Amino acid sequence: MLDTASLHLPAPPTARQVRRSGLVSYWRSKLWGLLLSIVTDGVTTIPAVGAESVPLARKPPLPDAPLVVIANHASHADTAVLLATIGRSRPVRFVAAADYWFGRRRNKLIARWLVGIWPIRRDRNGMKDLLAAAPTVAAGVVVVVFPEGSRRHTPKLAGFKRGAFELAAASGAKVLPVGLVGAGDLLPVDRKLIRRGPVEVRWGEPFTVASGHADDAAAAAFGAIDTLIEAPATQRPGRAWIRVRRMAFATAGLALVTAWAFAEGIFWPLVAEMPLLLLVCTVGRSWRGPMLIAATAIASAAGILTTWWLVSHGIDTPTPLTTARMHETAVDELRTDPSSAFANQMFNGIPVKVYAHSAGQLGMDFFDVAFSMLPRLARIGIVGMIGWVAGGLLSRYLKPCLGTIQATFLTLFPLGLGLVIWWWS
């Protein structure tokens, strides 16, 4: 049996410790938010009936007062969802069984480093362990309690225990009822495999608990959460998807892919397909996809011809992030076999502006340049079409996590660019 000392219940935190705890909770929320954006069809917080929904990437507007959060409990995913949402705004701890979370080394590491558990014993000392959190709640740390006591195996709510409401009364905190919809379907207690679906975090009306009225508060909270979880969750696309799709159908999106591809043919060091793929995967079966692809290809051709014309007339265009070996290779290929030079460029990593620059240096004829760059335009068409079709087929999976995918590729691209430059140095 675990004793109180073995639980390592923290002393009342100082203001500095609360701020540090808030920083830890924030980064935990980012970690769990990243995972949830991948394995769910979106996590949305609904602060109140009729209020604007808050996507996972934004902080929900929690009350500033001391707060005890209560929620229905059908899955370990419940903890991840609440940490990913509430943890963005306030430091948060989760009340959980000490023998489960501190009985095994693996669980203990998860409890301390990835979640932030407030452990209580499942015996007559449990209430004492729970009420020991009152100074922590009063200091500003949100404590989450699942008043059902344990994860349930059926859709129907179990009765609520009174501990969370005793804690609220002892700490002078408000109780925030939260209905979790979809988290139980994501990872039920009797299944280890994740099933994708939307998740909603629905808030009820915060209320205070007078001393000695914990049972009445528990009954009222039970009814509130039972009402909150009645309707099923609906899928809402993430903020990144909404913004990108809006741009894809706007003049700004067309201007972006055109300017990007044109500039890449002259001096821009980033490939033309980068913004094209991002935009085209959000348009579904709309005609906008082929239009974006065509605009990118035409602008790329215009950029290549512009560079060829300028260099052939004695105007040296800039070629940043290129090497002498790249230029030597391009000149040699264009001199030997112009028809296959741009085809080689599709795979060798040399920027297209180098081939355009070299074509100008060699004084190639307009029609020779135009004919030789057809493989380059074909690549844009093929890559764009793949992105358009794949985006339509995988839209369910892309909607909640497009921002994560975008950030990942933007992080990895400088590494790939550095490797290409190193290879050709």
Coordinates of C-alpha atoms in Angstrom, one line a residue:
M1 CA 0.0 0.0 0.0
L2 CA 1.4 3.4 -0.9
D3 CA 1.7 5.9 1.9
T4 CA 1.4 9.7 1.7
A5 CA 5.1 10.3 1.6
S6 CA 5.6 7.9 -1.4
L7 CA 3.1 10.0 -3.4
H8 CA 5.4 13.0 -3.3
L9 CA 2.4 15.4 -3.1
P10 CA 3.8 18.9 -3.7
A11 CA 3.7 21.6 -1.2
P12 CA 1.6 24.8 -2.0
P13 CA 3.4 26.3 -5.0
T14 CA 4.9 29.8 -5.1
A15 CA 4.0 32.2 -7.8
R16 CA 7.3 31.3 -9.6
Q17 CA 6.5 27.6 -9.4
V18 CA 3.0 28.2 -10.8
R19 CA 4.5 30.1 -13.8
R20 CA 7.0 27.3 -14.4
S21 CA 4.2 24.7 -14.1
G22 CA 2.3 26.7 -16.7
L23 CA 5.3 26.6 -19.1
V24 CA 5.6 22.8 -18.6
S25 CA 1.9 22.3 -19.2
Y26 CA 2.1 24.5 -22.3
W27 CA 4.8 22.4 -23.9
R28 CA 3.0 19.2 -22.8
S29 CA -0.1 20.5 -24.6
K30 CA 1.8 21.2 -27.7
L31 CA 3.2 17.6 -27.7
W32 CA -0.2 16.0 -27.1
G33 CA -1.9 18.4 -29.5
L34 CA 0.6 17.3 -32.2
L35 CA -0.3 13.7 -31.7
L36 CA -4.0 14.4 -31.6
S37 CA -3.9 16.4 -34.8
I38 CA -2.4 13.3 -36.5
V39 CA -4.7 10.5 -35.0
T40 CA -8.0 12.4 -34.9
D41 CA -10.3 14.2 -37.3
G42 CA -9.8 17.4 -35.3
V43 CA -10.2 18.5 -31.7
T44 CA -12.4 21.5 -31.0
T45 CA -13.2 23.3 -27.8
I46 CA -16.7 24.8 -27.5
P47 CA -16.5 27.2 -24.6
A48 CA -20.3 27.7 -24.2
V49 CA -23.5 27.0 -26.0
G50 CA -23.6 29.3 -29.1
A51 CA -20.1 30.5 -28.6
E52 CA -17.5 30.4 -31.3
S53 CA -15.6 27.1 -31.4
V54 CA -11.9 27.1 -30.6
P55 CA -9.6 24.9 -32.8
L56 CA -6.8 22.9 -31.2
A57 CA -4.1 25.4 -32.2
R58 CA -5.6 28.2 -30.1
K59 CA -5.9 28.8 -26.4
P60 CA -9.4 28.3 -25.0
P61 CA -10.6 31.3 -22.8
L62 CA -10.4 29.7 -19.3
P63 CA -11.7 31.8 -16.4
D64 CA -8.9 33.5 -14.4
A65 CA -10.3 32.4 -11.0
P66 CA -9.1 29.1 -9.3
L67 CA -10.6 26.3 -11.2
V68 CA -11.5 22.6 -10.8
V69 CA -12.4 20.9 -14.0
I70 CA -14.7 17.8 -14.0
A71 CA -15.3 15.7 -17.1
N72 CA -16.8 12.4 -18.2
H73 CA -14.2 9.6 -18.5
A74 CA -14.2 6.7 -21.0
S75 CA -10.7 6.6 -22.2
H76 CA -7.0 7.5 -21.6
A77 CA -7.5 9.9 -24.5
D78 CA -9.6 12.1 -22.2
T79 CA -6.5 13.1 -20.4
A80 CA -4.5 13.9 -23.6
V81 CA -7.4 15.9 -25.0
L82 CA -7.8 18.0 -21.8
L83 CA -4.1 18.6 -21.5
A84 CA -3.8 19.6 -25.2
T85 CA -6.6 22.2 -24.8
I86 CA -6.6 23.4 -21.2
G87 CA -2.8 23.1 -20.9
R88 CA -2.4 25.8 -23.5
S89 CA -3.9 28.4 -21.1
R90 CA -3.2 27.3 -17.6
P91 CA -1.0 24.9 -15.6
V92 CA -2.9 21.7 -15.1
R93 CA -2.8 18.5 -13.1
F94 CA -4.9 15.4 -13.3
V95 CA -6.2 13.5 -10.3
A96 CA -5.6 9.8 -10.8
A97 CA -5.1 6.6 -8.9
A98 CA -1.7 6.4 -7.2
D99 CA -1.4 2.6 -7.4
Y100 CA -1.9 2.7 -11.2
W101 CA 0.3 5.6 -12.1
F102 CA 3.0 5.1 -9.5
G103 CA 2.9 1.3 -9.2
R104 CA 5.0 0.7 -12.4
R105 CA 8.1 2.5 -13.6
R106 CA 6.8 3.2 -17.1
N107 CA 3.5 4.7 -15.8
K108 CA 5.4 6.7 -13.3
L109 CA 7.6 8.3 -15.9
I110 CA 4.5 9.1 -18.1
A111 CA 2.7 10.6 -15.0
R112 CA 5.5 12.9 -14.0
W113 CA 6.9 14.0 -17.4
L114 CA 4.2 13.7 -20.0
V115 CA 1.0 14.3 -18.1
G116 CA 1.3 15.8 -14.6
I117 CA -0.6 13.5 -12.2
W118 CA -1.9 14.4 -8.8
P119 CA -2.0 10.9 -7.2
I120 CA -4.5 9.8 -4.7
R121 CA -4.9 6.4 -3.0
R122 CA -8.0 4.3 -3.6
D123 CA -8.8 3.8 0.1
R124 CA -10.0 5.8 3.0
N125 CA -7.0 8.2 2.6
G126 CA -8.1 9.2 -0.9
M127 CA -10.1 12.2 0.1
K128 CA -7.2 13.4 2.2
D129 CA -4.9 13.2 -0.8
L130 CA -7.4 15.0 -2.9
L131 CA -8.0 17.8 -0.5
A132 CA -4.2 18.3 -0.2
A133 CA -4.5 19.8 -3.7
A134 CA -6.6 22.7 -2.4
P135 CA -3.7 25.2 -1.9
T136 CA -2.4 24.3 -5.4
V137 CA -5.8 25.0 -6.9
A138 CA -6.0 28.3 -5.0
A139 CA -2.6 29.3 -6.3
G140 CA -3.9 29.0 -9.9
V141 CA -3.2 25.5 -11.0
V142 CA -6.2 23.8 -12.7
V143 CA -6.9 20.4 -11.2
V144 CA -8.9 18.0 -13.4
V145 CA -11.0 15.4 -11.7
F146 CA -13.0 12.6 -13.4
P147 CA -15.8 12.3 -10.8
E148 CA -16.9 8.9 -12.3
G149 CA -13.9 7.5 -10.5
S150 CA -12.6 5.3 -13.3
R151 CA -13.0 4.8 -17.0
R152 CA -16.4 3.4 -17.9
H153 CA -17.1 0.6 -20.3
T154 CA -20.5 1.7 -21.5
P155 CA -21.8 4.9 -23.2
K156 CA -24.0 5.8 -20.2
L157 CA -22.5 8.0 -17.5
A158 CA -21.9 6.5 -14.1
G159 CA -22.7 8.3 -10.9
F160 CA -20.4 11.2 -9.8
K161 CA -18.4 11.0 -6.6
R162 CA -18.3 14.1 -4.3
G163 CA -14.5 14.5 -4.0
A164 CA -14.1 17.1 -6.8
F165 CA -16.8 19.3 -5.2
E166 CA -15.3 19.0 -1.8
L167 CA -12.0 20.2 -3.3
A168 CA -13.7 23.1 -5.0
A169 CA -15.3 24.2 -1.7
A170 CA -12.1 23.8 0.2
S171 CA -10.1 25.9 -2.3
G172 CA -12.7 28.5 -3.1
A173 CA -12.5 27.5 -6.8
K174 CA -15.2 27.4 -9.4
V175 CA -16.2 24.0 -11.0
L176 CA -16.1 23.9 -14.8
P177 CA -18.2 20.9 -16.1
V178 CA -16.7 19.6 -19.4
G179 CA -18.3 17.1 -21.7
L180 CA -15.9 15.1 -23.8
V181 CA -17.4 13.8 -27.0
G182 CA -15.5 11.5 -29.3
A183 CA -12.5 10.8 -27.1
G184 CA -14.1 7.6 -25.8
D185 CA -14.6 6.4 -29.4
L186 CA -11.0 7.3 -30.2
L187 CA -9.6 4.9 -27.7
P188 CA -12.1 3.0 -25.6
V189 CA -11.1 1.3 -22.4
D190 CA -11.5 -2.2 -23.9
R191 CA -9.5 -1.5 -27.1
K192 CA -5.9 -0.7 -27.8
L193 CA -6.2 0.4 -31.4
I194 CA -7.1 4.0 -32.2
R195 CA -10.1 4.7 -34.3
R196 CA -10.1 8.1 -36.0
G197 CA -12.9 10.5 -35.5
P198 CA -13.6 14.1 -34.4
V199 CA -13.4 15.1 -30.8
E200 CA -15.2 18.0 -29.1
V201 CA -14.5 19.5 -25.7
R202 CA -17.8 21.1 -24.6
W203 CA -17.9 23.4 -21.6
G204 CA -20.8 23.9 -19.3
E205 CA -21.5 26.9 -17.0
P206 CA -18.9 27.3 -14.2
F207 CA -20.3 27.3 -10.7
T208 CA -19.2 27.6 -7.1
V209 CA -19.8 25.0 -4.4
A210 CA -20.8 26.0 -0.9
S211 CA -19.3 24.1 2.0
G212 CA -21.4 21.1 2.9
H213 CA -23.2 21.0 -0.4
A214 CA -20.9 18.7 -2.4
D215 CA -23.6 16.1 -2.9
D216 CA -26.0 18.6 -4.4
A217 CA -23.2 20.0 -6.6
A218 CA -22.3 16.5 -7.8
A219 CA -25.9 15.8 -8.8
A220 CA -26.2 19.1 -10.7
A221 CA -22.9 18.5 -12.5
F222 CA -23.9 15.0 -13.5
G223 CA -27.0 16.4 -15.2
A224 CA -25.0 19.2 -16.9
I225 CA -22.4 16.8 -18.4
D226 CA -25.1 14.3 -19.3
T227 CA -26.7 17.1 -21.4
L228 CA -23.4 18.3 -22.9
I229 CA -22.5 14.8 -24.3
E230 CA -25.9 14.0 -25.9
A231 CA -25.1 15.2 -29.5
P232 CA -22.3 13.5 -31.5
A233 CA -19.1 15.3 -32.4
T234 CA -18.8 16.9 -35.8
Q235 CA -15.7 17.2 -37.8
R236 CA -14.3 20.7 -38.2
P237 CA -11.2 21.4 -40.3
G238 CA -8.1 22.8 -38.6
R239 CA -7.2 26.5 -38.8
A240 CA -4.4 25.8 -41.3
W241 CA -6.7 24.0 -43.7
I242 CA -9.3 26.8 -43.6
R243 CA -6.7 29.5 -44.3
V244 CA -4.9 27.6 -47.1
R245 CA -8.2 26.6 -48.8
R246 CA -9.4 30.2 -48.6
M247 CA -6.1 31.4 -50.2
A248 CA -6.3 28.7 -52.9
F249 CA -9.6 30.0 -54.1
A250 CA -8.5 33.7 -53.8
T251 CA -6.6 35.8 -56.2
A252 CA -3.8 35.9 -53.6
G253 CA -3.2 32.1 -54.0
L254 CA -3.0 32.4 -57.8
A255 CA -0.6 35.3 -57.5
L256 CA 1.5 33.4 -55.0
V257 CA 2.1 30.3 -57.1
T258 CA 2.7 32.5 -60.2
A259 CA 5.2 34.8 -58.6
W260 CA 7.0 31.9 -56.8
A261 CA 7.4 29.9 -60.0
F262 CA 8.5 32.9 -62.0
A263 CA 11.0 34.0 -59.4
E264 CA 12.4 30.4 -59.1
G265 CA 13.3 30.6 -62.8
I266 CA 15.4 33.7 -62.1
F267 CA 16.9 33.8 -58.6
W268 CA 14.5 32.3 -56.0
P269 CA 16.2 29.3 -54.2
L270 CA 12.9 27.4 -53.4
V271 CA 11.3 24.9 -55.8
A272 CA 8.1 26.0 -57.7
E273 CA 6.0 23.1 -56.4
M274 CA 6.2 24.1 -52.7
P275 CA 3.2 26.6 -52.6
L276 CA 1.5 24.7 -55.4
L277 CA 1.3 21.4 -53.4
L278 CA 0.1 23.2 -50.3
L279 CA -2.7 25.0 -52.1
V280 CA -3.8 22.4 -54.6
C281 CA -4.3 19.6 -51.9
T282 CA -7.2 21.7 -50.4
V283 CA -9.3 22.4 -53.4
G284 CA -10.9 19.0 -53.8
R285 CA -12.4 18.3 -57.3
S286 CA -12.7 21.9 -58.1
W287 CA -11.4 23.4 -61.4
R288 CA -9.1 25.5 -59.2
G289 CA -6.6 22.7 -59.0
P290 CA -5.8 22.6 -62.8
M291 CA -5.8 26.4 -62.9
L292 CA -3.2 26.6 -60.1
I293 CA -1.1 23.9 -61.8
A294 CA -1.3 25.6 -65.2
A295 CA -0.4 29.0 -63.7
T296 CA 2.7 27.5 -62.0
A297 CA 3.9 25.8 -65.2
I298 CA 3.4 28.9 -67.4
A299 CA 5.1 31.2 -64.8
S300 CA 8.0 28.8 -64.5
A301 CA 8.5 28.8 -68.3
A302 CA 8.3 32.6 -68.3
G303 CA 11.0 32.8 -65.5
I304 CA 13.3 30.4 -67.4
L305 CA 12.9 32.4 -70.6
T306 CA 13.4 35.7 -68.8
T307 CA 16.7 34.5 -67.3
W308 CA 17.8 33.1 -70.7
W309 CA 17.1 36.4 -72.4
L310 CA 18.8 38.6 -69.8
V311 CA 22.0 36.5 -69.7
S312 CA 22.1 36.1 -73.5
H313 CA 22.0 40.0 -73.7
G314 CA 24.8 40.5 -71.2
I315 CA 22.8 40.9 -68.0
D316 CA 24.0 38.5 -65.3
T317 CA 21.2 37.4 -63.1
P318 CA 21.8 36.3 -59.4
T319 CA 22.1 32.6 -58.6
P320 CA 22.1 32.3 -54.8
L321 CA 22.8 29.0 -53.1
T322 CA 24.4 27.4 -56.1
T323 CA 27.9 26.1 -56.7
A324 CA 30.4 26.3 -59.6
R325 CA 30.0 22.6 -60.2
M326 CA 26.3 23.0 -60.7
H327 CA 27.0 25.6 -63.4
E328 CA 29.7 23.5 -65.1
T329 CA 27.3 20.5 -65.2
A330 CA 24.5 22.5 -66.6
V331 CA 26.7 24.0 -69.3
D332 CA 28.1 20.6 -70.2
E333 CA 24.7 19.0 -70.5
L334 CA 23.2 21.8 -72.5
R335 CA 26.1 21.8 -74.9
T336 CA 26.1 18.0 -75.3
D337 CA 22.4 17.2 -75.4
P338 CA 20.0 20.1 -74.8
S339 CA 16.9 17.9 -75.2
S340 CA 17.8 15.9 -72.1
A341 CA 19.4 18.6 -70.0
F342 CA 16.2 19.8 -68.3
A343 CA 15.0 16.2 -68.0
N344 CA 18.1 15.6 -65.9
Q345 CA 17.3 18.7 -63.8
M346 CA 14.1 17.0 -62.7
F347 CA 16.2 14.6 -60.5
N348 CA 19.7 15.9 -60.0
G349 CA 18.8 18.7 -57.5
I350 CA 20.4 21.5 -59.6
P351 CA 18.1 24.6 -59.5
V352 CA 16.3 25.3 -62.8
K353 CA 17.7 28.9 -62.7
V354 CA 21.2 27.4 -63.3
Y355 CA 20.1 25.7 -66.5
A356 CA 18.3 28.9 -67.6
H357 CA 21.5 30.9 -66.8
S358 CA 23.7 28.5 -68.7
A359 CA 21.4 28.5 -71.7
G360 CA 21.9 32.2 -71.9
Q361 CA 25.6 31.9 -71.6
L362 CA 25.7 29.4 -74.5
G363 CA 23.6 31.7 -76.6
M364 CA 21.0 29.0 -77.3
D365 CA 18.1 29.7 -79.7
F366 CA 14.7 30.6 -78.3
F367 CA 13.0 27.5 -79.7
D368 CA 15.8 25.2 -78.5
V369 CA 15.3 26.6 -74.9
A370 CA 11.6 26.4 -75.2
F371 CA 11.7 22.8 -76.4
S372 CA 14.3 21.6 -74.0
M373 CA 12.4 22.8 -70.9
L374 CA 9.3 20.8 -71.7
P375 CA 10.3 18.0 -69.2
R376 CA 10.5 20.7 -66.5
L377 CA 7.0 21.8 -67.2
A378 CA 5.9 18.2 -67.3
R379 CA 7.3 17.7 -63.8
I380 CA 5.3 20.6 -62.5
G381 CA 2.1 19.1 -64.1
I382 CA 2.7 15.6 -62.8
V383 CA 3.6 16.7 -59.2
G384 CA 0.7 19.2 -59.2
M385 CA -1.8 16.5 -60.4
I386 CA -0.6 14.0 -57.8
G387 CA -1.1 16.7 -55.1
W388 CA -4.5 17.5 -56.4
V389 CA -5.7 13.9 -56.6
A390 CA -4.1 12.9 -53.3
G391 CA -5.5 15.9 -51.5
G392 CA -9.0 15.0 -52.5
L393 CA -8.6 11.4 -51.5
L394 CA -6.9 12.2 -48.2
S395 CA -8.7 15.3 -47.2
R396 CA -10.2 13.7 -44.1
Y397 CA -6.7 13.1 -42.8
L398 CA -5.2 16.4 -43.9
K399 CA -7.9 18.7 -42.5
P400 CA -6.9 18.5 -38.9
C401 CA -3.1 18.4 -39.3
L402 CA -2.2 20.3 -42.5
G403 CA -0.5 22.9 -40.4
T404 CA 1.6 20.2 -38.7
I405 CA 2.6 18.8 -42.1
Q406 CA 3.5 22.2 -43.4
A407 CA 5.6 23.0 -40.4
T408 CA 7.4 19.7 -40.7
F409 CA 8.3 20.1 -44.3
L410 CA 9.4 23.7 -43.8
T411 CA 11.7 22.5 -41.0
L412 CA 13.2 19.7 -43.1
F413 CA 13.6 21.6 -46.3
P414 CA 16.6 23.6 -45.2
L415 CA 18.3 20.4 -44.3
G416 CA 17.6 18.9 -47.8
L417 CA 18.8 22.1 -49.5
G418 CA 22.0 22.0 -47.4
L419 CA 22.6 18.4 -48.5
V420 CA 22.1 19.3 -52.2
I421 CA 24.6 22.2 -52.0
W422 CA 27.1 20.1 -50.1
W423 CA 26.7 17.3 -52.7
W424 CA 27.4 19.7 -55.6
S425 CA 30.2 21.6 -53.8

